[in-house]
Short mmCIF file of C-alpha atoms in Angstrom, two decimals:
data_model
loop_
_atom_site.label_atom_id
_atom_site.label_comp_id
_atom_site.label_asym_id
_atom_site.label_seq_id
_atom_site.Cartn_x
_atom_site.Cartn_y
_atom_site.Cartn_z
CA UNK A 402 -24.72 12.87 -35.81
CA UNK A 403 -28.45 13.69 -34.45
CA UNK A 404 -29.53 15.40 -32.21
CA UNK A 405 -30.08 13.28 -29.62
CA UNK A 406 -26.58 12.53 -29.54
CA UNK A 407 -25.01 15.58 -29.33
CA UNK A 408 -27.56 16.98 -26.53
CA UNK A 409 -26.37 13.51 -24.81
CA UNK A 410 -22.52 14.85 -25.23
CA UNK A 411 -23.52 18.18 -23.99
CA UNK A 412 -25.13 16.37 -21.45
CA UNK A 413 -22.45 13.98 -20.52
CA UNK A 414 -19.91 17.00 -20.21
CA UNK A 415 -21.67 18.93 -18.02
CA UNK A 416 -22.33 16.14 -15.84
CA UNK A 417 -18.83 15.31 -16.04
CA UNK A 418 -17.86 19.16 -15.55
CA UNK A 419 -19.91 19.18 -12.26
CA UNK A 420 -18.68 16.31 -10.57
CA UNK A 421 -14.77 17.44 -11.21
CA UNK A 422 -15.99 20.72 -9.87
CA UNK A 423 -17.83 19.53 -6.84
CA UNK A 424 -14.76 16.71 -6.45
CA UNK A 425 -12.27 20.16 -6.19
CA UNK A 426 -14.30 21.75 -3.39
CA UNK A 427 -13.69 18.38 -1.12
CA UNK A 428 -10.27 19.51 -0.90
CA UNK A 429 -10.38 23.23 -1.00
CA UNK A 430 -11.11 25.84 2.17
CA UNK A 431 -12.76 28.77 1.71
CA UNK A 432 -12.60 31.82 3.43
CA UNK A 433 -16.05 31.25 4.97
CA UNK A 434 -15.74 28.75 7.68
CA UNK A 435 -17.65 25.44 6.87
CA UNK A 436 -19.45 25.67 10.88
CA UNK A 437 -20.34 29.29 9.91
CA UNK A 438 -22.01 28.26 6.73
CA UNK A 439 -23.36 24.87 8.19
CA UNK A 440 -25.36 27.43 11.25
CA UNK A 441 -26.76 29.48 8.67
CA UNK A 442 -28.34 26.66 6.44
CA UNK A 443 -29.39 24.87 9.67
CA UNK A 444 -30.73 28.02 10.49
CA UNK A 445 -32.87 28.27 7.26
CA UNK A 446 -34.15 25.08 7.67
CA UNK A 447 -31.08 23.46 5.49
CA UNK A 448 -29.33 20.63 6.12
CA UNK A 449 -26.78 18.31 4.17
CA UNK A 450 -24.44 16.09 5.47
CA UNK A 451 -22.58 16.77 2.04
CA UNK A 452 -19.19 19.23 2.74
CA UNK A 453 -18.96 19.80 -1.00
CA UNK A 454 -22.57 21.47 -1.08
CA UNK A 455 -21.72 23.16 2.33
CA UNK A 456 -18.34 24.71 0.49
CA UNK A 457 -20.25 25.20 -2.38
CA UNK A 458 -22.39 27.83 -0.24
CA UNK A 459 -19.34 29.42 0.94
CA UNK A 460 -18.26 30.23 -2.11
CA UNK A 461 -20.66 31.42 -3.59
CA UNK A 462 -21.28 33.72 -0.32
CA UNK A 463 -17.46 34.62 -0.49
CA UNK A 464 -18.18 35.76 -4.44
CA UNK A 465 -21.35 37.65 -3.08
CA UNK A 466 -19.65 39.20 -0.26
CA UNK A 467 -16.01 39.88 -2.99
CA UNK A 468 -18.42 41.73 -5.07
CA UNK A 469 -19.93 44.37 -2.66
CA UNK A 470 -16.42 44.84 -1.32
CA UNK A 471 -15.04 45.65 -4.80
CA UNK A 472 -18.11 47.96 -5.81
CA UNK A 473 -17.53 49.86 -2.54
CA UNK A 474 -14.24 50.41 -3.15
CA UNK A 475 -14.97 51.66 -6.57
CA UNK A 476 -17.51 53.95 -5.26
CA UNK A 477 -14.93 55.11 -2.63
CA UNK A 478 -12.22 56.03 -5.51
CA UNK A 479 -14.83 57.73 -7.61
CA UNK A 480 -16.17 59.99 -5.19
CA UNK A 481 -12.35 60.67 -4.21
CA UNK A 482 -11.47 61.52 -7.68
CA UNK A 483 -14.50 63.80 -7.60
CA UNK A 484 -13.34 65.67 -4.22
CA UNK A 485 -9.73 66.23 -5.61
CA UNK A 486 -11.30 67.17 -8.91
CA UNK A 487 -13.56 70.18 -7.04
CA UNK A 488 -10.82 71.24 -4.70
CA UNK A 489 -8.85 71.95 -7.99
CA UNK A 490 -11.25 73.75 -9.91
CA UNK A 491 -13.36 75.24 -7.06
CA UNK A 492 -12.69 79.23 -5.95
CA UNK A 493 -12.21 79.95 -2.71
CA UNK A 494 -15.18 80.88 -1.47
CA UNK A 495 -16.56 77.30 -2.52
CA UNK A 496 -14.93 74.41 -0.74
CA UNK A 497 -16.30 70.84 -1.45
CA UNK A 498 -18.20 68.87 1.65
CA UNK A 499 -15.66 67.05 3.46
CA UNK A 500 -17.68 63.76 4.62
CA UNK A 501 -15.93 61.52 7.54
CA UNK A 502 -14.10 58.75 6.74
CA UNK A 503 -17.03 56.43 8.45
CA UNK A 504 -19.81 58.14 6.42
CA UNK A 505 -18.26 57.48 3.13
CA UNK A 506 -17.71 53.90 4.36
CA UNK A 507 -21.23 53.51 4.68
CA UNK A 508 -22.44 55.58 1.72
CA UNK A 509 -19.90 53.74 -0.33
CA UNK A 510 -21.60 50.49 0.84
CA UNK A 511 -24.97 52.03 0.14
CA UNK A 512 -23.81 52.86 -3.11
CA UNK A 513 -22.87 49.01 -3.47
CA UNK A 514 -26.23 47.15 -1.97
CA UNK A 515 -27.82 49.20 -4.76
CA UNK A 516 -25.83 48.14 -7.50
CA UNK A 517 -27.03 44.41 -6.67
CA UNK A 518 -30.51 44.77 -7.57
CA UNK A 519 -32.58 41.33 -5.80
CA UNK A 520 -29.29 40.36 -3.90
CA UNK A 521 -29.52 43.58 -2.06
CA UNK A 522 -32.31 42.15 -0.26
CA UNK A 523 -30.83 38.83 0.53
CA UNK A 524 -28.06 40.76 2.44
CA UNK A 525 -30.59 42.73 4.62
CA UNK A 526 -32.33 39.89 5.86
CA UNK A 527 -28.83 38.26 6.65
CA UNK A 528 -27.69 41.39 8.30
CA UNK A 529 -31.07 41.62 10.19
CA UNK A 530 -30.73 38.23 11.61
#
């Protein structure tokens, strides 16, 4: 076998990967509503009259959105760890910064735009819209 041939398999099951993949998402619902994500790509100059590319976007927005959610949290538990771990080893003339519940939301989110490096700035200019 050349190589030729077996970049043509590769080829052929890729293709063949996609289009089962893309066939799935005309039967599956995501999370994000397909009129939600069809305003935003209209909005951005986008249009398709393809579902599958429009569910496509929503799930890859509902993986982007999944993974800021689960760094937060993360964030959240560490610095909660941390606070119990100073209240049991500070004296009593020390006692550890007790942040509201809504400011360690937000720094926790903080925490998480940071961690995604260039997507960070995708999600500002969606917030800022």
């Amino acid at each position: 076998m050349n190589h030729n041939q077996q970049s043509n398999e590769v080829r052929h099951d890729d293709e063949s990967a996609l289009s089962d993949f893309l066939a799935s998402l005309a039967d599956y619902t995501p999370t994000i509503p397909d009129e939600l994500v069809e305003h935003y790509l209209a909005k951005s100059g986008f249009q398709c009259p393809d579902v599958r590319l429009t569910r496509l976007v929503a799930v890859a927005a509902q993986k982007f959105v999944s993974d800021i959610a689960i760094d937060a949290l993360q964030h959240c538990k560490a610095r909660q760890a941390t606070v119990v771990r100073d209240k049991k080893t500070s004296s009593k003339g020390n006692k550890p910064t007790n942040l509201g519940a809504g400011k360690r939301d937000r720094q926790g989110l903080k925490e998480s735009f940071s961690n995604q490096g260039d997507r960070k700035a995708v999600a500002c200019r969606v917030g800022d819209q």
